[in-house]
Coordinates of C-alpha atoms in Angstrom, one line a residue:
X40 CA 132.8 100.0 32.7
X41 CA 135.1 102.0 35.2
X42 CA 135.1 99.7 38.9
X43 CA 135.4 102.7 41.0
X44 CA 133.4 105.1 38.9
X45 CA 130.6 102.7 39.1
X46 CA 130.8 102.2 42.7
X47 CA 131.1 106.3 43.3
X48 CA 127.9 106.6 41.8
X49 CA 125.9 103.9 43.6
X50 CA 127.5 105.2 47.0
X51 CA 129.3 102.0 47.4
X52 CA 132.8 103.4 48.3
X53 CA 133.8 104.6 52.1
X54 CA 137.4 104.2 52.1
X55 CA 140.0 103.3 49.2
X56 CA 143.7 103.1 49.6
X57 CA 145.7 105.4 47.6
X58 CA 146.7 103.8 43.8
X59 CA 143.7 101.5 43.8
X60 CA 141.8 103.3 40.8
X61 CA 145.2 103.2 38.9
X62 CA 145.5 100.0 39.4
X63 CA 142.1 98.7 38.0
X64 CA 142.7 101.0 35.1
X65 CA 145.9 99.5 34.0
X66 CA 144.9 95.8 33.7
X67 CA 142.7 93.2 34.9
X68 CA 142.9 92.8 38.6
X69 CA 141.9 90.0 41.2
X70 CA 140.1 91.0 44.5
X71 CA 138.7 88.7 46.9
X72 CA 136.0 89.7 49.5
X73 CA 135.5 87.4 53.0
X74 CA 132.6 85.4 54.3
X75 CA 132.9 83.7 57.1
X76 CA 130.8 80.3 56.9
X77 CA 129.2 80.8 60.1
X78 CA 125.7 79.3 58.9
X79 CA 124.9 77.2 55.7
X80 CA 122.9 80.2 54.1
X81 CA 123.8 84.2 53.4
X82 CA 121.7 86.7 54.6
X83 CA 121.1 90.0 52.6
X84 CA 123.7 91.7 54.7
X85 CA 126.1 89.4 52.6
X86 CA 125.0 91.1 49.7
X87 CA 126.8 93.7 49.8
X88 CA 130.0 92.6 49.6
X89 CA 128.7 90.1 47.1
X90 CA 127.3 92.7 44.8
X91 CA 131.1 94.4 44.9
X92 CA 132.7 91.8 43.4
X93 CA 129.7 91.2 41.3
X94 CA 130.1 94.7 39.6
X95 CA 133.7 93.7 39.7
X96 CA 133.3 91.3 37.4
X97 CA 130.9 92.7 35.2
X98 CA 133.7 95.5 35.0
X99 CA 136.2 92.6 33.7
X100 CA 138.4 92.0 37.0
X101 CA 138.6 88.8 38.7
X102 CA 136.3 88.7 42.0
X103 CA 137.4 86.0 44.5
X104 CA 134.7 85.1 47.6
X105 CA 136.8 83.5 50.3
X106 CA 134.8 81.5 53.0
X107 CA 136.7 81.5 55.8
X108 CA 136.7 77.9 57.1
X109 CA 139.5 78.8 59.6
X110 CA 138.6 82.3 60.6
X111 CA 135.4 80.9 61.1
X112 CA 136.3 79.3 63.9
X113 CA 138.3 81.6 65.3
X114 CA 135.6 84.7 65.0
X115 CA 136.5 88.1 64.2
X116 CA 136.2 91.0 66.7
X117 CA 135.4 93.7 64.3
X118 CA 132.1 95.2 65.5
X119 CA 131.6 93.2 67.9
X120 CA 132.0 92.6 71.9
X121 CA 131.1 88.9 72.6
X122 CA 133.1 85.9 71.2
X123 CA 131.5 83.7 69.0
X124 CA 130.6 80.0 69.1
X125 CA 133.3 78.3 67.4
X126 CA 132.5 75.9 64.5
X127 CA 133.4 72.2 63.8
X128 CA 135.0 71.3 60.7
X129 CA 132.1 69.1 59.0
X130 CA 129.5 71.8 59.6
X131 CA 131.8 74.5 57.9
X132 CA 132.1 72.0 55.2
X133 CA 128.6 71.4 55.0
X134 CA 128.2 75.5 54.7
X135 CA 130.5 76.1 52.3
X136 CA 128.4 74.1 50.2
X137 CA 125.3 75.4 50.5
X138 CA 127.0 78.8 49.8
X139 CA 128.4 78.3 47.1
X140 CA 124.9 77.3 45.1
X141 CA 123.8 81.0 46.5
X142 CA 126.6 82.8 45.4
X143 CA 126.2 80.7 41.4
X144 CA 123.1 83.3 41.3
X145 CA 125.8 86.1 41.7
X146 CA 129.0 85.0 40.0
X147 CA 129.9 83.1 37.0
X148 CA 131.7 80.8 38.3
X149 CA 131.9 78.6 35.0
X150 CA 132.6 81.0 32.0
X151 CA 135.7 80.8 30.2
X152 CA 137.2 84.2 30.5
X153 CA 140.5 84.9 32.9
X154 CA 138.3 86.4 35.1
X155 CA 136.0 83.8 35.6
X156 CA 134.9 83.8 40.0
X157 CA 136.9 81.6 41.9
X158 CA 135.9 80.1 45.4
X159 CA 138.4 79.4 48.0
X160 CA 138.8 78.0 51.3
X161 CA 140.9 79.8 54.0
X162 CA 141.3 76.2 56.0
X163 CA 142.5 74.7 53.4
X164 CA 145.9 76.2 53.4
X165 CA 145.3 77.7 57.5
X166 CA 144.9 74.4 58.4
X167 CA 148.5 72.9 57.0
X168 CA 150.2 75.8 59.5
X169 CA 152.1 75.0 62.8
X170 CA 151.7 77.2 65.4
X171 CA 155.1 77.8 65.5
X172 CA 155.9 78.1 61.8
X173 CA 153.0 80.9 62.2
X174 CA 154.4 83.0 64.5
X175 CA 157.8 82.4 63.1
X176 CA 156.8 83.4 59.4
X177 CA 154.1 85.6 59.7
X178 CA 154.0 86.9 63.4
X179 CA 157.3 88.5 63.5
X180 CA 156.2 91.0 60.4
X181 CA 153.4 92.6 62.4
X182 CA 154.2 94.5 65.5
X183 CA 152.0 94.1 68.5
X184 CA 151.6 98.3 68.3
X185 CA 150.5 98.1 65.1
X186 CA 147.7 95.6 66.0
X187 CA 146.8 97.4 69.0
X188 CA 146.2 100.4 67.3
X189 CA 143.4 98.9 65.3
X190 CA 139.9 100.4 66.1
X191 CA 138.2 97.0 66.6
X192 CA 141.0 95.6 69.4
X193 CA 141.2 99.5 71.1
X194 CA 137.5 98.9 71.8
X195 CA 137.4 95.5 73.2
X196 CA 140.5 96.2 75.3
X197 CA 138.8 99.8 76.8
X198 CA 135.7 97.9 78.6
X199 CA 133.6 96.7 75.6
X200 CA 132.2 93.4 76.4
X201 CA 134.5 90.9 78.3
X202 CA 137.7 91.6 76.8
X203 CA 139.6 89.7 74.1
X204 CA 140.9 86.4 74.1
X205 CA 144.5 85.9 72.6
X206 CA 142.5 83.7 69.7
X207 CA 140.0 87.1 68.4
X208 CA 143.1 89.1 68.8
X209 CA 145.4 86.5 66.4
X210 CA 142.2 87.0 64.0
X211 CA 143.8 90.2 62.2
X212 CA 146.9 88.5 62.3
X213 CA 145.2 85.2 60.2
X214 CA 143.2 87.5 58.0
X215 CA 146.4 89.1 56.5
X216 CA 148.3 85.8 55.9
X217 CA 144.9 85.4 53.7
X218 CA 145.3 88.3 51.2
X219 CA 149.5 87.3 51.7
X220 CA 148.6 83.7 50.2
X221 CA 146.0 84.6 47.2
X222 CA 148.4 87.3 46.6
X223 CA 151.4 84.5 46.6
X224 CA 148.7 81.9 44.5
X225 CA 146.8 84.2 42.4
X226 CA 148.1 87.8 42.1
X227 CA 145.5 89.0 44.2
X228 CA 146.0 92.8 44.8
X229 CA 143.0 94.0 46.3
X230 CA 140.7 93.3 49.1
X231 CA 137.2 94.5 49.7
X232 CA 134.9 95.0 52.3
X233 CA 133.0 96.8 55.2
X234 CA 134.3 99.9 56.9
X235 CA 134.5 97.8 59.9
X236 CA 136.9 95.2 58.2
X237 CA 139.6 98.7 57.1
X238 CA 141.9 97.2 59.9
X239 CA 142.0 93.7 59.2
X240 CA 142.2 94.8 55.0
X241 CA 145.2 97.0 56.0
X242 CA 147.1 94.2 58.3
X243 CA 146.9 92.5 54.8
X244 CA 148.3 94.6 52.8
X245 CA 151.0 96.0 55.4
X246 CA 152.3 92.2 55.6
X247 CA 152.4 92.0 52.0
X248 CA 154.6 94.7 51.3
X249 CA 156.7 93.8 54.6
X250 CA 157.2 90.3 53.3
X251 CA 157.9 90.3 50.0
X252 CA 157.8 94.0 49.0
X253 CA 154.3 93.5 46.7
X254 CA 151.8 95.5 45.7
X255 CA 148.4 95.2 47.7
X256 CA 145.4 97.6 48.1
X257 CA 142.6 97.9 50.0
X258 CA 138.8 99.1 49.1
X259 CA 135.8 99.4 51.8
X260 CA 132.2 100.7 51.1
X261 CA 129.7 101.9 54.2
X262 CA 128.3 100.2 56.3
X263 CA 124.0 99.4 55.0
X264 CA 122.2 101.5 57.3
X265 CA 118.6 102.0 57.7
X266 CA 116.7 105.2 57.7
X267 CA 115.4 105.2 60.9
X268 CA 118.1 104.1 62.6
X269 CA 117.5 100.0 62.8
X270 CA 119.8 97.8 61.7
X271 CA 120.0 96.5 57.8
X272 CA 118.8 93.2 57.1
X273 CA 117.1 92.7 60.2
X274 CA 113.9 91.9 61.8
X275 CA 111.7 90.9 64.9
X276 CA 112.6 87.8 63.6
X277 CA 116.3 87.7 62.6
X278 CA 118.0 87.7 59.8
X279 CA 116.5 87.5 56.4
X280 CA 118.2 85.2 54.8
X281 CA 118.4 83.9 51.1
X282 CA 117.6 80.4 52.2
X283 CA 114.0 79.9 51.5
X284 CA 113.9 77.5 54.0
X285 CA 114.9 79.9 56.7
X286 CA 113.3 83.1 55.2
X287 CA 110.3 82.3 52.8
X288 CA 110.5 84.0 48.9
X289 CA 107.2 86.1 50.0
X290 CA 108.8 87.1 53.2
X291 CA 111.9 88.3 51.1
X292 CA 109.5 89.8 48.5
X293 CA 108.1 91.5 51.1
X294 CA 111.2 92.7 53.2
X295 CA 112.2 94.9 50.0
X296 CA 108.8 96.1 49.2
X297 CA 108.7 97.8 52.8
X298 CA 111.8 99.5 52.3
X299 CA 110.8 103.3 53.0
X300 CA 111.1 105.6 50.4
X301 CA 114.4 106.8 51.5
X302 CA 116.4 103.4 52.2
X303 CA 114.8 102.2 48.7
X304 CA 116.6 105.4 46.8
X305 CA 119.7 103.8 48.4
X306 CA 119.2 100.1 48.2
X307 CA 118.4 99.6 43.9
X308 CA 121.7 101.4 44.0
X309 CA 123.5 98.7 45.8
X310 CA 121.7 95.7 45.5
X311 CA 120.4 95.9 41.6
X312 CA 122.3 96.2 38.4
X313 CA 119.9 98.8 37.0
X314 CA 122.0 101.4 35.5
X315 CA 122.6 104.8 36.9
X316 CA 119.7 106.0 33.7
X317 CA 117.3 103.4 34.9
X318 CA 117.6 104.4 38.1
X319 CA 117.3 108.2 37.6
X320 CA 114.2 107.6 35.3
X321 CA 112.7 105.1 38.4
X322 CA 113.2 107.8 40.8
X323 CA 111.6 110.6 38.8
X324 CA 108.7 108.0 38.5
X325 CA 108.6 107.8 42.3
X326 CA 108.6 111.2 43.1
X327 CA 105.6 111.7 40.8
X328 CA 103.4 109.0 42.2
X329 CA 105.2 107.7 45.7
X330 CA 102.3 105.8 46.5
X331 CA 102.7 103.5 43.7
X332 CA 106.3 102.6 45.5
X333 CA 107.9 102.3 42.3
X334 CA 111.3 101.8 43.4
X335 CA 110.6 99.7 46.4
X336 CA 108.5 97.4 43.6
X337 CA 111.5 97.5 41.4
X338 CA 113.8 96.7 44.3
X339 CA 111.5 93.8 45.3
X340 CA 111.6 92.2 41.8
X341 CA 114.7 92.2 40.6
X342 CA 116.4 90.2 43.8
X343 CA 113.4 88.5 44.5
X344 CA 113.6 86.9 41.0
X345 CA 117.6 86.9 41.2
X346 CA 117.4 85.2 44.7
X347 CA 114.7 83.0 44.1
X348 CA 113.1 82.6 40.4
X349 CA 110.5 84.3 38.4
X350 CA 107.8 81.7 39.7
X351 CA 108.6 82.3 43.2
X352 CA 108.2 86.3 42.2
X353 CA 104.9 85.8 40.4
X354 CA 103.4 83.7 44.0
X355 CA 105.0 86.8 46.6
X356 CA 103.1 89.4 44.2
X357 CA 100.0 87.2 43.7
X358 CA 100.1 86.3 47.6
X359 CA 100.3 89.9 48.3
X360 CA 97.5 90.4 46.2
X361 CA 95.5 88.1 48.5
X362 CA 96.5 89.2 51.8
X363 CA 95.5 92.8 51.1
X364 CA 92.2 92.5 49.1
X365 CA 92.9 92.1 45.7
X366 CA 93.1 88.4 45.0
X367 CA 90.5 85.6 44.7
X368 CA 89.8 82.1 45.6
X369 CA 91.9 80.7 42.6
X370 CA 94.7 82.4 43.4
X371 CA 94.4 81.5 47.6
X372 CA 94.1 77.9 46.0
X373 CA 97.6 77.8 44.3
X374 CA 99.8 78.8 46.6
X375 CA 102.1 76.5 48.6
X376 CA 101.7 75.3 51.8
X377 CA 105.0 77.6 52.8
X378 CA 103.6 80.2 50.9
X379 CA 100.2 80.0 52.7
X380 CA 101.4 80.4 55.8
X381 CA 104.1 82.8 55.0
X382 CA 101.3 85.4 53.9
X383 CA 99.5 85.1 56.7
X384 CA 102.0 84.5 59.3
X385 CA 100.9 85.9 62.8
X386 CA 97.2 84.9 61.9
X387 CA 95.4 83.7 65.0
X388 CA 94.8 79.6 64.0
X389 CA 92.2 77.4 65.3
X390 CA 92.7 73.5 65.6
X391 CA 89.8 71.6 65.1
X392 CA 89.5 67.1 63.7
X393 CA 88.9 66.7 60.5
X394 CA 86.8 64.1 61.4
X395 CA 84.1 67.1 61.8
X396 CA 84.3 67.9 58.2
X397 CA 83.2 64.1 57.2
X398 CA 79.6 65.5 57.1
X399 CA 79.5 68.8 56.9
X400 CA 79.0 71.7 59.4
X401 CA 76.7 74.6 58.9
X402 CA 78.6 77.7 58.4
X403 CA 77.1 79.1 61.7
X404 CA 78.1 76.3 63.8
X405 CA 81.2 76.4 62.2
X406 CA 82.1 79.9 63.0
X407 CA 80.9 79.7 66.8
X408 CA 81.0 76.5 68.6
X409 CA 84.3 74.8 66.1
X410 CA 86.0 77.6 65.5
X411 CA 85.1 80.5 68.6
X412 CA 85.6 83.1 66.0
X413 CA 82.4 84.9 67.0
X414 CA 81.3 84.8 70.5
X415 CA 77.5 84.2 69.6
X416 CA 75.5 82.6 66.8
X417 CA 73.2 85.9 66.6
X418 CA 76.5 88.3 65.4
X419 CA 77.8 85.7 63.2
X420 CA 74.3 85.2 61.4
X421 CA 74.0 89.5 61.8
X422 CA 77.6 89.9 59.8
X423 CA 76.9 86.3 57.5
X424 CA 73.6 88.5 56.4
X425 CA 75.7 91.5 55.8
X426 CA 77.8 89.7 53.5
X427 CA 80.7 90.4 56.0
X428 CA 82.4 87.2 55.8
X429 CA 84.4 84.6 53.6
X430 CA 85.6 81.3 53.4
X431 CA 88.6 80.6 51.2
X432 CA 88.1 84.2 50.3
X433 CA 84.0 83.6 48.5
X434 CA 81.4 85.3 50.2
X435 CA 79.3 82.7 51.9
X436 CA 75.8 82.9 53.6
X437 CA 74.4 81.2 56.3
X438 CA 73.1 78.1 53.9
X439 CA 76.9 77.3 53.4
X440 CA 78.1 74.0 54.7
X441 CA 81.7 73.5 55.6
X442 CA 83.2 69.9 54.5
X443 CA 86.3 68.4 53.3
X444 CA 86.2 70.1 49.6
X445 CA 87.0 73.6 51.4
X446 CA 90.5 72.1 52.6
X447 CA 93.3 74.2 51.3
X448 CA 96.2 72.0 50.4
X449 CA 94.6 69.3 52.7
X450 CA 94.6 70.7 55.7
X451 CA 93.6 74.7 56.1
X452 CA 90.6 77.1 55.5
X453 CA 91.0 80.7 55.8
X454 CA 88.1 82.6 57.1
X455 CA 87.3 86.5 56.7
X456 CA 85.6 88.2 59.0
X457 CA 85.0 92.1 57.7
X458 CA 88.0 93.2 55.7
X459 CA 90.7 92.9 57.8
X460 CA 90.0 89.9 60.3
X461 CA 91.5 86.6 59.1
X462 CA 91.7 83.7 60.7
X463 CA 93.5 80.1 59.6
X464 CA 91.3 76.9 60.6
X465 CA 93.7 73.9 60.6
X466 CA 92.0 70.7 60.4
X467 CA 94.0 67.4 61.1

């Protein structure tokens, strides 16, 4: 496959520095793409630049991810207009670690081919620099014009936040030495990215030519925008992130099944290997049935399962299943703790001992004076009549007894009230 001809087509390409396509057409290339370690998981706005160098490789290039350990506690200014909290080393460490086992979903890491991934450290070699053999070697090639020109240090310097300290301003400086020093190490040539990071890409190649007269090239694709006008990736909650620990599989699941129609066109482009045929046929699909959200259910699989596993897929889609209607008490009963809770996050709970369940409580009682989820025993026997309420999603009538057997994974029943009304009885 053709690198930029692939990327074209899946809108993936904002800016590209003249001589880059001839490049990749003329033999195997290394690129590397930036992540600064900042937490010990990636969130989906990582993707992007992680699905670059994935179709990078798939193309036969070389993809490099460097986690920058040293610019990571330095911060970088680009798009932003408060400093960051500056890392220690052990938590980098610690991060770096737990991204790399995220990224093995991505990369191959461990095939035998030349352009097998490679993961590097920037503090590794940052780290072995004086401050004065860094100004000496590298500072005197980069003009303080030419860093002052750069878009993101114009808009800190004309009121944007609180300024810049000296250390966000050396960032662009420390960035370049980086594409210098895989250059130098492993014939790197190209560096990828946002649109934001065009600046700090440049610096790079504008040192590597300066220094030692080398080729060096720089490629950036849009920034991931939303539809209607919110910001990618993010929620009332934060980040979603590929951590399950931090963002459950069904909240992920659920994330890219949400995607409007629009974003969703946009999104299986960037964050799926589907081909460009797969794709078209999908969206033809769509257009003839939106309400059966073809692509946002395509979109949903294929990183859910990437991210996570095929299990944790099969769970989001039965779970969803539950939550709106479809699913039954056997299915309620498998899922996880996490996974409980995850699908009906925002429930209203009610605490109540277990000690009550020892013996049993009628369902009435149970539904008024445990639980207050109806304000009288008349309604509650009115809607238990109408067959408009279930336990553990089975209809129940007002001969049902509550006890211990109802517990979902020792310690929850779920109570329906109508068809839209549920409510989470934790009993401890």
């Amino acid at each position: 496959m053709n690198f930029i001809e692939e990327m074209k087509w899946r809108g993936m390409i904002h800016d590209m520095m003249p001589g880059t396509e001839e490049q990749l057409s003329k033999e195997m290339t290394t690129a590397y793409v930036g992540i600064d370690p900042t937490a010990d998981s990636l969130h989906i706005g990582h993707l992007v630049g992680v699905m670059m160098l994935k179709h990078f490789q798939e193309c036969g290039h070389r993809p490099i991810v460097l986690l920058g350990g040293a610019t990571g506690m330095i911060g970088d200014p680009s798009g932003k207009s408060q400093e960051r909290n500056l890392l220690d080393a052990d938590t980098l460490k610690h991060n770096q670690a737990c991204i790399r086992k995220q990224l093995e979903k991505f990369l191959d890491f461990n095939c035998k081919e030349a352009n097998a991934a490679l993961l590097v450290n920037n503090y590794d070699w940052m780290s072995k620099f004086s401050f004065i053999d860094f100004i000496r070697d590298i500072g005197k090639h980069i003009t303080v014009n030419y860093m002052m020109a750069k878009d993101s240090v114009k808009k800190r310097f004309n009121g944007e936040g609180d300024g810049m300290s000296f250390t966000e301003f050396s960032y662009q400086l420390v960035q370049g030495y980086d594409f210098f020093y895989l250059n130098q190490t492993y014939g790197c040539k190209l560096q990828m990215g946002g649109s934001d990071q065009w600046g700090n890409i440049t610096t790079g190649t504008e040192l590597i030519r300066r220094k030692v007269n080398g080729e060096a090239y720089a490629l950036t694709c849009p920034l991931i925008t939303k539809a209607d006008g919110g910001k990618f990736g993010k929620t009332e909650k934060g980040n979603i992130w590929l951590d399950p620990e931090k963002t459950s599989p069904y909240t992920f699941y659920q994330f890219w099944l949400n995607c409007s129609d629009e974003d969703s066109k946009k999104y299986i482009r960037i964050f799926t290997l589907y081909s460009k045929e797969e794709i078209e046929a999908m969206e033809k699909e769509h257009e003839e049935a939106p309400h059966l959200r073809v692509l946002q259910k395509a979109l949903a699989k294929d990183l859910t399962i990437r991210v996570h596993s095929q299990a944790d897929y099969d769970a989001a889609v039965a779970a969803s299943e539950i939550l709106f209607g479809k699913g039954t008490a056997d299915g309620l009963a498998s899922l996880s703790e996490q996974m409980f809770l995850s699908v009906f996050d925002g429930v209203p709970q009610v605490e109540i001992g277990r000690e009550k369940l020892n013996e049993g409580i009628g369902i009435v009682d149970f539904l008024t004076d445990s639980c207050n989820i109806f304000p009288s025993k008349g309604e509650a026997r009115r809607m238990l009549k109408d067959n408009g309420v279930s336990v553990n999603k089975n209809k129940v009538n007002d001969t049902c007894m509550v006890n211990a057997d109802f517990l979902l994974n020792n310690k929850y029943i779920l109570v329906q009230k109508g068809k839209k009304n549920y409510y989470i009885v934790k009993c401890e």
